[in-house]
């Protein structure tokens, strides 16, 4: 579901992912990486937590990650 003019409506996966990516880009552009944080599950494997921290640090430009 996506919100258009205050109303929720069904959306395709592509549209929903594009809107989410736009939100991250807008936040990064306006406030930098310190405005974004990521949570990972402490019960995940070490490999999964490693990939999550790599994503946070490289793609989202933030060190704000916790598990």
mmCIF file of N, CA and C in Angstrom:
data_model
loop_
_atom_site.group_PDB
_atom_site.id
_atom_site.type_symbol
_atom_site.label_atom_id
_atom_site.label_comp_id
_atom_site.label_asym_id
_atom_site.label_seq_id
_atom_site.Cartn_x
_atom_site.Cartn_y
_atom_site.Cartn_z
ATOM 1 N N UNK A 1 0.843 -1.178 0.000
ATOM 2 C CA UNK A 1 0.000 0.000 0.000
ATOM 3 C C UNK A 1 0.890 1.244 0.000
ATOM 4 N N UNK A 2 0.505 2.241 -0.757
ATOM 5 C CA UNK A 2 1.185 3.533 -0.770
ATOM 6 C C UNK A 2 0.144 4.616 -0.527
ATOM 7 N N UNK A 3 0.625 5.750 -0.047
ATOM 8 C CA UNK A 3 -0.284 6.848 0.265
ATOM 9 C C UNK A 3 -0.198 7.909 -0.829
ATOM 10 N N UNK A 4 -1.329 8.239 -1.418
ATOM 11 C CA UNK A 4 -1.454 9.318 -2.393
ATOM 12 C C UNK A 4 -2.496 10.299 -1.896
ATOM 13 N N UNK A 5 -2.076 11.528 -1.673
ATOM 14 C CA UNK A 5 -2.983 12.592 -1.212
ATOM 15 C C UNK A 5 -3.759 12.166 0.032
ATOM 16 N N UNK A 6 -3.079 11.482 0.950
ATOM 17 C CA UNK A 6 -3.690 11.080 2.210
ATOM 18 C C UNK A 6 -4.474 9.786 2.165
ATOM 19 N N UNK A 7 -4.609 9.186 1.018
ATOM 20 C CA UNK A 7 -5.367 7.946 0.880
ATOM 21 C C UNK A 7 -4.437 6.785 0.537
ATOM 22 N N UNK A 8 -4.647 5.639 1.194
ATOM 23 C CA UNK A 8 -3.869 4.441 0.878
ATOM 24 C C UNK A 8 -4.469 3.727 -0.319
ATOM 25 N N UNK A 9 -3.587 3.208 -1.172
ATOM 26 C CA UNK A 9 -4.030 2.441 -2.325
ATOM 27 C C UNK A 9 -3.024 1.327 -2.591
ATOM 28 N N UNK A 10 -3.466 0.258 -3.227
ATOM 29 C CA UNK A 10 -2.534 -0.828 -3.570
ATOM 30 C C UNK A 10 -1.468 -0.335 -4.546
ATOM 31 N N UNK A 11 -0.286 -0.919 -4.449
ATOM 32 C CA UNK A 11 0.816 -0.551 -5.342
ATOM 33 C C UNK A 11 1.551 -1.807 -5.779
ATOM 34 N N UNK A 12 2.262 -1.684 -6.883
ATOM 35 C CA UNK A 12 3.101 -2.792 -7.329
ATOM 36 C C UNK A 12 4.364 -2.822 -6.459
ATOM 37 N N UNK A 13 5.063 -3.949 -6.494
ATOM 38 C CA UNK A 13 6.319 -4.050 -5.752
ATOM 39 C C UNK A 13 7.314 -3.007 -6.239
ATOM 40 N N UNK A 14 7.383 -2.829 -7.554
ATOM 41 C CA UNK A 14 8.332 -1.864 -8.111
ATOM 42 C C UNK A 14 8.044 -0.447 -7.618
ATOM 43 N N UNK A 15 6.776 -0.069 -7.609
ATOM 44 C CA UNK A 15 6.427 1.269 -7.139
ATOM 45 C C UNK A 15 6.729 1.428 -5.653
ATOM 46 N N UNK A 16 6.404 0.420 -4.860
ATOM 47 C CA UNK A 16 6.648 0.496 -3.417
ATOM 48 C C UNK A 16 8.145 0.591 -3.119
ATOM 49 N N UNK A 17 8.957 -0.212 -3.805
ATOM 50 C CA UNK A 17 10.401 -0.167 -3.594
ATOM 51 C C UNK A 17 10.983 1.165 -4.051
ATOM 52 N N UNK A 18 10.480 1.702 -5.142
ATOM 53 C CA UNK A 18 10.954 2.992 -5.636
ATOM 54 C C UNK A 18 10.634 4.109 -4.640
ATOM 55 N N UNK A 19 9.449 4.066 -4.076
ATOM 56 C CA UNK A 19 9.084 5.082 -3.072
ATOM 57 C C UNK A 19 9.944 4.963 -1.819
ATOM 58 N N UNK A 20 10.228 3.741 -1.403
ATOM 59 C CA UNK A 20 11.091 3.547 -0.231
ATOM 60 C C UNK A 20 12.495 4.062 -0.522
ATOM 61 N N UNK A 21 13.028 3.731 -1.695
ATOM 62 C CA UNK A 21 14.363 4.203 -2.072
ATOM 63 C C UNK A 21 14.395 5.723 -2.151
ATOM 64 N N UNK A 22 13.349 6.331 -2.704
ATOM 65 C CA UNK A 22 13.277 7.796 -2.768
ATOM 66 C C UNK A 22 13.294 8.414 -1.379
ATOM 67 N N UNK A 23 12.604 7.787 -0.433
ATOM 68 C CA UNK A 23 12.600 8.291 0.938
ATOM 69 C C UNK A 23 13.983 8.242 1.569
ATOM 70 N N UNK A 24 14.705 7.134 1.349
ATOM 71 C CA UNK A 24 16.071 7.038 1.864
ATOM 72 C C UNK A 24 16.974 8.079 1.214
ATOM 73 N N UNK A 25 16.857 8.223 -0.125
ATOM 74 C CA UNK A 25 17.683 9.226 -0.834
ATOM 75 C C UNK A 25 17.410 10.629 -0.321
ATOM 76 N N UNK A 26 16.143 10.964 -0.149
ATOM 77 C CA UNK A 26 15.764 12.293 0.312
ATOM 78 C C UNK A 26 16.320 12.555 1.718
ATOM 79 N N UNK A 27 16.215 11.579 2.600
ATOM 80 C CA UNK A 27 16.734 11.737 3.959
ATOM 81 C C UNK A 27 18.247 11.886 3.944
ATOM 82 N N UNK A 28 18.935 11.066 3.155
ATOM 83 C CA UNK A 28 20.392 11.173 3.054
ATOM 84 C C UNK A 28 20.808 12.532 2.507
ATOM 85 N N UNK A 29 20.111 13.009 1.478
ATOM 86 C CA UNK A 29 20.448 14.299 0.875
ATOM 87 C C UNK A 29 20.216 15.457 1.842
ATOM 88 N N UNK A 30 19.125 15.410 2.589
ATOM 89 C CA UNK A 30 18.758 16.517 3.472
ATOM 90 C C UNK A 30 19.485 16.481 4.810
ATOM 91 N N UNK A 31 19.724 15.278 5.353
ATOM 92 C CA UNK A 31 20.229 15.176 6.730
ATOM 93 C C UNK A 31 21.502 14.357 6.884
ATOM 94 N N UNK A 32 21.928 13.656 5.851
ATOM 95 C CA UNK A 32 23.119 12.836 5.938
ATOM 96 C C UNK A 32 22.843 11.475 6.572
ATOM 97 N N UNK A 33 23.890 10.657 6.619
ATOM 98 C CA UNK A 33 23.761 9.293 7.119
ATOM 99 C C UNK A 33 23.415 9.182 8.586
ATOM 100 N N UNK A 34 23.720 10.215 9.369
ATOM 101 C CA UNK A 34 23.420 10.158 10.804
ATOM 102 C C UNK A 34 21.919 10.160 11.088
ATOM 103 N N UNK A 35 21.107 10.475 10.099
ATOM 104 C CA UNK A 35 19.655 10.498 10.283
ATOM 105 C C UNK A 35 19.027 9.127 10.063
ATOM 106 N N UNK A 36 19.843 8.137 9.677
ATOM 107 C CA UNK A 36 19.334 6.804 9.365
ATOM 108 C C UNK A 36 19.973 5.794 10.311
ATOM 109 N N UNK A 37 19.200 4.823 10.721
ATOM 110 C CA UNK A 37 19.712 3.735 11.542
ATOM 111 C C UNK A 37 19.168 2.412 11.031
ATOM 112 N N UNK A 38 19.811 1.331 11.432
ATOM 113 C CA UNK A 38 19.380 0.008 10.999
ATOM 114 C C UNK A 38 19.434 -0.949 12.181
ATOM 115 N N UNK A 39 18.450 -1.819 12.250
ATOM 116 C CA UNK A 39 18.440 -2.882 13.247
ATOM 117 C C UNK A 39 18.594 -4.209 12.534
ATOM 118 N N UNK A 40 19.376 -5.082 13.126
ATOM 119 C CA UNK A 40 19.524 -6.441 12.634
ATOM 120 C C UNK A 40 19.201 -7.373 13.793
ATOM 121 N N UNK A 41 18.825 -8.570 13.507
ATOM 122 C CA UNK A 41 18.419 -9.505 14.549
ATOM 123 C C UNK A 41 19.639 -10.161 15.201
ATOM 124 N N UNK A 42 19.677 -10.153 16.523
ATOM 125 C CA UNK A 42 20.796 -10.769 17.240
ATOM 126 C C UNK A 42 20.810 -12.291 17.076
ATOM 127 N N UNK A 43 19.699 -12.860 16.644
ATOM 128 C CA UNK A 43 19.642 -14.308 16.447
ATOM 129 C C UNK A 43 19.998 -14.699 15.013
ATOM 130 N N UNK A 44 20.283 -13.704 14.170
ATOM 131 C CA UNK A 44 20.727 -13.997 12.804
ATOM 132 C C UNK A 44 22.143 -14.547 12.840
ATOM 133 N N UNK A 45 22.549 -15.101 11.715
ATOM 134 C CA UNK A 45 23.914 -15.606 11.623
ATOM 135 C C UNK A 45 24.898 -14.444 11.573
ATOM 136 N N UNK A 46 26.151 -14.721 11.869
ATOM 137 C CA UNK A 46 27.191 -13.703 11.768
ATOM 138 C C UNK A 46 27.273 -13.155 10.350
ATOM 139 N N UNK A 47 27.080 -14.021 9.382
ATOM 140 C CA UNK A 47 27.151 -13.597 7.988
ATOM 141 C C UNK A 47 26.036 -12.608 7.649
ATOM 142 N N UNK A 48 24.833 -12.885 8.144
ATOM 143 C CA UNK A 48 23.713 -11.989 7.875
ATOM 144 C C UNK A 48 23.923 -10.635 8.553
ATOM 145 N N UNK A 49 24.397 -10.641 9.786
ATOM 146 C CA UNK A 49 24.677 -9.378 10.474
ATOM 147 C C UNK A 49 25.821 -8.617 9.796
ATOM 148 N N UNK A 50 26.798 -9.338 9.255
ATOM 149 C CA UNK A 50 27.887 -8.694 8.521
ATOM 150 C C UNK A 50 27.347 -7.984 7.283
ATOM 151 N N UNK A 51 26.471 -8.655 6.538
ATOM 152 C CA UNK A 51 25.893 -8.055 5.339
ATOM 153 C C UNK A 51 25.049 -6.835 5.713
ATOM 154 N N UNK A 52 24.307 -6.909 6.814
ATOM 155 C CA UNK A 52 23.488 -5.770 7.253
ATOM 156 C C UNK A 52 24.366 -4.573 7.588
ATOM 157 N N UNK A 53 25.476 -4.792 8.302
ATOM 158 C CA UNK A 53 26.340 -3.661 8.654
ATOM 159 C C UNK A 53 27.045 -3.118 7.420
ATOM 160 N N UNK A 54 27.386 -3.974 6.453
ATOM 161 C CA UNK A 54 27.981 -3.492 5.204
ATOM 162 C C UNK A 54 26.995 -2.618 4.432
ATOM 163 N N UNK A 55 25.747 -3.047 4.367
ATOM 164 C CA UNK A 55 24.715 -2.258 3.705
ATOM 165 C C UNK A 55 24.563 -0.905 4.381
ATOM 166 N N UNK A 56 24.482 -0.905 5.711
ATOM 167 C CA UNK A 56 24.313 0.350 6.448
ATOM 168 C C UNK A 56 25.486 1.286 6.216
ATOM 169 N N UNK A 57 26.688 0.754 6.258
ATOM 170 C CA UNK A 57 27.873 1.611 6.172
ATOM 171 C C UNK A 57 28.201 2.050 4.755
ATOM 172 N N UNK A 58 27.943 1.222 3.764
ATOM 173 C CA UNK A 58 28.313 1.584 2.398
ATOM 174 C C UNK A 58 27.171 2.249 1.637
ATOM 175 N N UNK A 59 26.002 1.662 1.674
ATOM 176 C CA UNK A 59 24.888 2.193 0.883
ATOM 177 C C UNK A 59 24.160 3.330 1.592
ATOM 178 N N UNK A 60 24.011 3.231 2.909
ATOM 179 C CA UNK A 60 23.254 4.243 3.650
ATOM 180 C C UNK A 60 24.137 5.250 4.353
ATOM 181 N N UNK A 61 25.459 5.068 4.296
ATOM 182 C CA UNK A 61 26.423 6.008 4.850
ATOM 183 C C UNK A 61 26.190 6.297 6.339
ATOM 184 N N UNK A 62 25.909 5.226 7.095
ATOM 185 C CA UNK A 62 25.668 5.390 8.525
ATOM 186 C C UNK A 62 26.391 4.313 9.310
ATOM 187 N N UNK A 63 26.805 4.652 10.512
ATOM 188 C CA UNK A 63 27.355 3.671 11.446
ATOM 189 C C UNK A 63 26.320 3.300 12.493
ATOM 190 N N UNK A 64 25.109 3.803 12.364
ATOM 191 C CA UNK A 64 24.033 3.548 13.315
ATOM 192 C C UNK A 64 23.384 2.196 13.016
ATOM 193 N N UNK A 65 23.981 1.141 13.566
ATOM 194 C CA UNK A 65 23.440 -0.205 13.384
ATOM 195 C C UNK A 65 23.518 -0.933 14.711
ATOM 196 N N UNK A 66 22.464 -1.675 15.004
ATOM 197 C CA UNK A 66 22.403 -2.412 16.257
ATOM 198 C C UNK A 66 21.723 -3.752 15.997
ATOM 199 N N UNK A 67 22.006 -4.710 16.863
ATOM 200 C CA UNK A 67 21.336 -6.001 16.738
ATOM 201 C C UNK A 67 20.815 -6.427 18.087
#
